[in-house]
XYZ file of C-alpha atoms in Angstrom:
337
model
C 119.775 -249.321 -104.143
C 118.256 -252.519 -104.858
C 117.044 -255.459 -102.329
C 120.130 -258.275 -101.782
C 122.785 -256.599 -104.372
C 125.581 -254.209 -103.999
C 128.079 -252.345 -106.549
C 131.350 -253.389 -106.630
C 134.340 -253.809 -109.063
C 134.694 -257.268 -110.099
C 138.106 -258.671 -111.968
C 137.196 -261.500 -113.414
C 140.563 -261.504 -115.734
C 143.959 -259.593 -115.584
C 143.333 -255.634 -116.960
C 144.595 -252.707 -116.757
C 143.119 -250.540 -113.830
C 141.908 -248.010 -116.328
C 139.504 -251.062 -117.768
C 137.699 -251.630 -114.354
C 134.000 -251.425 -113.973
C 131.290 -250.967 -110.986
C 129.259 -254.260 -111.755
C 126.084 -255.186 -109.320
C 126.622 -258.632 -107.642
C 124.590 -260.337 -105.234
C 125.092 -259.399 -101.469
C 127.409 -261.868 -99.953
C 125.605 -264.004 -96.674
C 127.402 -263.668 -93.390
C 128.262 -267.528 -91.755
C 129.248 -268.270 -88.779
C 132.444 -266.192 -86.804
C 132.246 -263.323 -89.646
C 130.916 -260.566 -89.920
C 129.040 -258.174 -92.585
C 130.169 -254.387 -92.926
C 129.191 -251.849 -95.259
C 131.427 -250.402 -96.210
C 131.801 -246.436 -96.139
C 135.045 -245.499 -97.419
C 137.941 -247.519 -98.765
C 141.848 -246.380 -99.650
C 142.934 -246.559 -102.695
C 147.114 -248.241 -103.008
C 149.785 -248.368 -105.468
C 149.727 -251.798 -105.741
C 146.431 -252.461 -106.538
C 147.382 -251.313 -109.825
C 149.888 -254.334 -110.193
C 147.203 -256.492 -108.439
C 144.433 -255.871 -111.128
C 146.969 -256.559 -113.923
C 147.890 -259.937 -112.529
C 152.014 -258.052 -111.486
C 151.794 -258.533 -108.135
C 154.037 -261.078 -106.217
C 149.769 -262.020 -105.165
C 147.605 -263.146 -107.402
C 144.206 -263.807 -106.889
C 142.340 -266.546 -108.234
C 138.950 -265.053 -110.565
C 136.865 -263.725 -109.496
C 138.012 -261.146 -107.103
C 136.969 -257.763 -105.801
C 140.282 -255.815 -104.984
C 140.757 -253.383 -102.889
C 143.087 -253.893 -99.497
C 141.726 -251.550 -96.547
C 138.414 -250.133 -95.644
C 135.930 -249.052 -93.011
C 132.467 -249.176 -92.330
C 130.175 -250.325 -90.267
C 129.288 -253.420 -88.621
C 125.321 -254.407 -89.876
C 125.447 -257.901 -88.880
C 127.565 -260.764 -87.242
C 127.310 -264.462 -87.330
C 127.128 -266.736 -84.993
C 129.922 -266.899 -82.348
C 131.162 -263.430 -82.874
C 131.609 -261.596 -79.525
C 134.060 -258.553 -80.909
C 131.908 -257.366 -82.078
C 128.232 -255.899 -82.723
C 125.898 -254.498 -85.314
C 126.669 -250.855 -85.326
C 130.347 -250.879 -84.457
C 132.460 -248.478 -86.764
C 135.325 -250.218 -87.699
C 138.902 -250.077 -90.044
C 139.904 -253.423 -91.802
C 143.012 -254.213 -93.433
C 141.778 -257.720 -94.839
C 143.863 -257.745 -98.321
C 140.614 -257.677 -100.643
C 137.278 -256.831 -101.344
C 136.961 -253.461 -100.222
C 135.930 -251.869 -103.755
C 132.766 -253.224 -102.932
C 129.303 -251.866 -101.100
C 129.619 -254.972 -98.554
C 132.413 -257.153 -97.409
C 132.039 -259.833 -94.715
C 135.215 -260.080 -92.569
C 136.387 -262.384 -90.600
C 137.726 -261.510 -86.639
C 139.980 -264.494 -86.039
C 141.826 -263.633 -89.112
C 141.696 -260.634 -91.223
C 143.037 -257.483 -89.178
C 139.883 -255.384 -87.696
C 139.949 -252.150 -85.632
C 137.067 -250.372 -83.343
C 137.136 -246.832 -85.019
C 138.461 -244.133 -82.474
C 135.443 -241.703 -82.107
C 137.165 -238.418 -83.674
C 138.225 -240.583 -86.461
C 136.359 -239.928 -89.962
C 135.484 -242.607 -92.447
C 138.327 -241.911 -95.020
C 141.015 -241.122 -92.203
C 140.114 -244.760 -90.684
C 140.408 -246.010 -94.230
C 143.633 -245.358 -94.879
C 145.352 -245.627 -91.824
C 146.538 -249.139 -91.380
C 148.597 -250.378 -93.656
C 151.083 -247.149 -93.877
C 151.044 -246.684 -90.222
C 151.665 -249.917 -89.198
C 154.937 -250.109 -92.017
C 156.120 -246.823 -90.818
C 155.923 -247.913 -86.940
C 157.306 -251.263 -87.825
C 160.566 -249.843 -90.273
C 161.361 -247.037 -87.444
C 160.982 -249.168 -84.137
C 161.144 -252.880 -85.147
C 164.013 -252.526 -87.948
C 165.738 -249.050 -87.712
C 165.135 -248.496 -83.607
C 165.444 -244.534 -84.359
C 166.335 -242.396 -81.185
C 165.354 -239.006 -80.589
C 167.552 -236.431 -82.227
C 169.076 -239.149 -84.726
C 168.743 -237.996 -88.311
C 166.259 -239.378 -90.975
C 166.011 -239.016 -94.317
C 162.115 -240.499 -95.946
C 162.264 -240.654 -99.205
C 158.916 -240.061 -101.368
C 158.126 -238.283 -97.891
C 154.177 -237.031 -99.349
C 152.980 -240.680 -100.547
C 151.136 -242.585 -97.834
C 154.022 -244.098 -96.440
C 156.006 -240.990 -96.416
C 153.906 -238.932 -94.482
C 153.106 -241.787 -92.320
C 156.782 -241.723 -91.407
C 157.175 -238.214 -91.312
C 154.723 -238.269 -88.627
C 156.294 -240.958 -86.230
C 159.732 -240.319 -86.809
C 158.783 -236.619 -85.469
C 157.340 -237.781 -82.394
C 159.964 -240.131 -81.678
C 161.917 -237.261 -81.973
C 163.490 -237.340 -84.889
C 165.448 -234.394 -87.118
C 163.163 -235.233 -90.316
C 164.508 -234.664 -94.163
C 161.359 -235.057 -96.651
C 162.150 -235.378 -100.579
C 159.605 -234.779 -103.293
C 158.913 -234.325 -106.426
C 157.888 -231.203 -106.629
C 157.283 -227.942 -104.964
C 153.285 -228.430 -103.899
C 154.785 -231.576 -101.929
C 157.031 -230.181 -100.238
C 155.475 -227.739 -98.721
C 152.459 -230.246 -97.819
C 156.041 -232.495 -96.529
C 156.896 -229.896 -94.265
C 153.661 -228.588 -93.023
C 153.197 -232.570 -91.637
C 156.099 -232.017 -89.689
C 159.877 -232.430 -91.843
C 162.058 -230.355 -90.226
C 163.785 -229.672 -94.027
C 162.455 -230.632 -97.326
C 164.407 -231.613 -100.655
C 162.551 -231.210 -104.410
C 164.839 -234.107 -105.933
C 163.688 -232.643 -109.643
C 165.298 -229.454 -108.606
C 168.949 -230.780 -106.974
C 170.723 -233.907 -105.840
C 169.546 -235.099 -103.273
C 172.978 -236.385 -101.752
C 174.377 -232.667 -102.132
C 171.129 -231.816 -100.717
C 171.447 -233.854 -97.743
C 175.130 -232.628 -97.365
C 174.462 -228.902 -96.934
C 171.632 -229.834 -94.903
C 173.892 -232.132 -92.403
C 176.772 -229.949 -92.741
C 179.240 -232.673 -93.827
C 177.820 -235.086 -91.527
C 174.959 -237.489 -92.651
C 171.985 -239.050 -91.615
C 171.605 -241.448 -89.486
C 168.612 -243.432 -91.076
C 167.546 -243.766 -94.438
C 163.278 -245.004 -95.216
C 163.603 -245.547 -98.819
C 159.779 -246.904 -100.148
C 161.190 -245.943 -104.150
C 164.640 -248.023 -104.786
C 166.143 -247.818 -108.500
C 168.476 -245.220 -107.980
C 167.111 -243.716 -104.746
C 168.249 -246.065 -103.121
C 172.336 -246.936 -104.698
C 172.270 -243.326 -104.029
C 171.346 -243.208 -100.603
C 174.303 -245.058 -99.445
C 176.479 -241.438 -100.114
C 174.316 -239.841 -97.483
C 174.251 -242.599 -94.319
C 177.152 -241.474 -91.779
C 179.391 -244.186 -90.716
C 177.298 -246.925 -88.991
C 173.811 -245.335 -90.374
C 170.965 -247.482 -91.571
C 168.773 -247.706 -95.267
C 165.601 -249.606 -94.681
C 164.080 -251.095 -97.830
C 160.232 -250.668 -97.861
C 159.222 -251.035 -101.660
C 160.490 -250.784 -105.008
C 157.666 -247.522 -106.148
C 160.110 -246.697 -109.200
C 159.518 -250.034 -110.544
C 163.139 -250.798 -110.424
C 165.198 -253.034 -108.106
C 168.783 -251.992 -107.617
C 172.249 -253.781 -107.030
C 174.056 -252.580 -103.779
C 177.631 -251.928 -103.997
C 178.870 -254.199 -101.299
C 182.289 -252.379 -100.935
C 180.082 -249.355 -99.528
C 178.423 -251.134 -97.373
C 181.280 -252.239 -95.410
C 183.581 -248.957 -95.715
C 181.371 -247.177 -94.187
C 179.749 -249.975 -91.870
C 176.589 -249.641 -92.939
C 172.829 -251.093 -92.145
C 170.901 -252.868 -94.667
C 167.113 -253.648 -93.396
C 163.997 -255.023 -95.100
C 160.846 -254.789 -94.115
C 157.696 -256.571 -95.056
C 154.573 -255.401 -93.111
C 152.417 -258.190 -93.411
C 155.035 -260.888 -92.901
C 154.699 -260.191 -89.087
C 151.098 -261.311 -89.297
C 152.010 -264.191 -88.732
C 155.762 -264.684 -87.583
C 155.338 -262.068 -84.584
C 151.657 -261.500 -84.266
C 152.253 -259.747 -80.884
C 154.692 -256.801 -82.947
C 152.104 -257.021 -85.669
C 149.074 -255.867 -83.493
C 151.287 -253.374 -81.695
C 152.774 -251.342 -84.925
C 149.010 -250.859 -85.469
C 147.626 -249.958 -81.450
C 150.565 -247.853 -81.115
C 150.102 -245.480 -84.050
C 146.415 -245.455 -82.719
C 147.021 -244.309 -79.638
C 148.902 -241.676 -80.591
C 145.970 -240.466 -82.766
C 143.367 -240.677 -80.230
C 145.933 -238.802 -78.092
C 145.799 -236.109 -80.499
C 149.389 -236.102 -82.019
C 148.698 -236.803 -85.859
C 146.297 -236.669 -88.177
C 146.465 -238.912 -91.075
C 146.339 -236.885 -94.514
C 143.925 -237.306 -97.315
C 144.463 -236.192 -100.600
C 140.965 -236.009 -101.796
C 137.857 -238.441 -101.803
C 136.108 -240.095 -105.167
C 133.558 -242.446 -106.063
C 133.095 -246.007 -106.413
C 132.593 -245.119 -110.335
C 135.867 -242.878 -110.582
C 137.858 -245.604 -109.110
C 140.158 -245.514 -112.037
C 140.582 -242.424 -111.850
C 142.013 -242.146 -108.253
C 143.935 -244.908 -109.240
C 145.175 -243.248 -112.317
C 146.147 -240.367 -110.016
C 148.085 -242.423 -107.856
C 149.972 -244.189 -110.911
C 151.195 -240.830 -112.450
C 152.138 -239.535 -109.028
C 149.347 -236.655 -108.974
C 148.501 -237.597 -105.116
C 150.056 -237.048 -101.522
C 148.837 -239.092 -98.708
C 146.197 -241.382 -99.593
C 143.419 -241.319 -102.386
C 139.922 -242.791 -100.777
C 137.105 -244.091 -102.371
C 133.649 -243.092 -100.443
C 130.629 -245.304 -100.636
C 128.461 -244.044 -98.461
C 127.390 -241.052 -97.260
C 130.014 -239.055 -95.289
C 129.461 -238.965 -91.989
C 130.802 -239.859 -88.273
C 127.892 -242.263 -87.398
């Protein structure tokens, strides 16, 4: 590689994710209080496809480098940095800048963690957002308890699989939905007690059968649309519905009378807001899953790794629902330095 320059995906106008290109730009400078990280892996997220088109709720100013989470090795530290040193393996969730060979991070602003020794870079890049989200949803919002029955939608996706892993650890009985037999098998392998292929059977009826007509205590929904409205019919009396997102693209209206009759609690989760509304809980939502990982309780699921030049393929696989777990771009030789 040419000295002083790096490869990066730079967005200077709103565009379809299929039109993203890798270009060469100047290496970033490290200032006081910052660290420079050589990026080894960057995880792909569904909202990357919306972000570059200007369709996400946050619209960065041009030019920007997309990619919200990464792992790599600290190359240099600026004056005043004491928590990190060159050679440290780190994982980070900066929100932008990950689809590049190097990134400058600010430990006082960005979420950065040392990577557990046993964790490879591709798992580390995929960890913070999905496990943070799943932990906050299950623990803070749903207050999940052992033996409760939980229905997890899109259970083969990133936040879905993370919820399957954690709900199992918390002692719940897990029912996962997915859109193909292959994905259902993967959800089962990752710890779900029951799986439902929603393209083959009505999940409301399937849940009735599985629970002997009793219904579930908790519904975890990253999809929205009619999946959410139909899910109300799967809940027990005093059941809880957690809204994680609207990956299906449709924000539904909810029948309030149904909520009243069955004493249903509807809970929202926007995980990122914990970072400034309740910093301690935000940190716990990352640290607790990391502790559970280090204790050997679960392993993040990686669908496939891609080169930076194939980012558009990775995002397309995500967009067209080919993927399960996380799709990850590798930028440096695969290793556990």
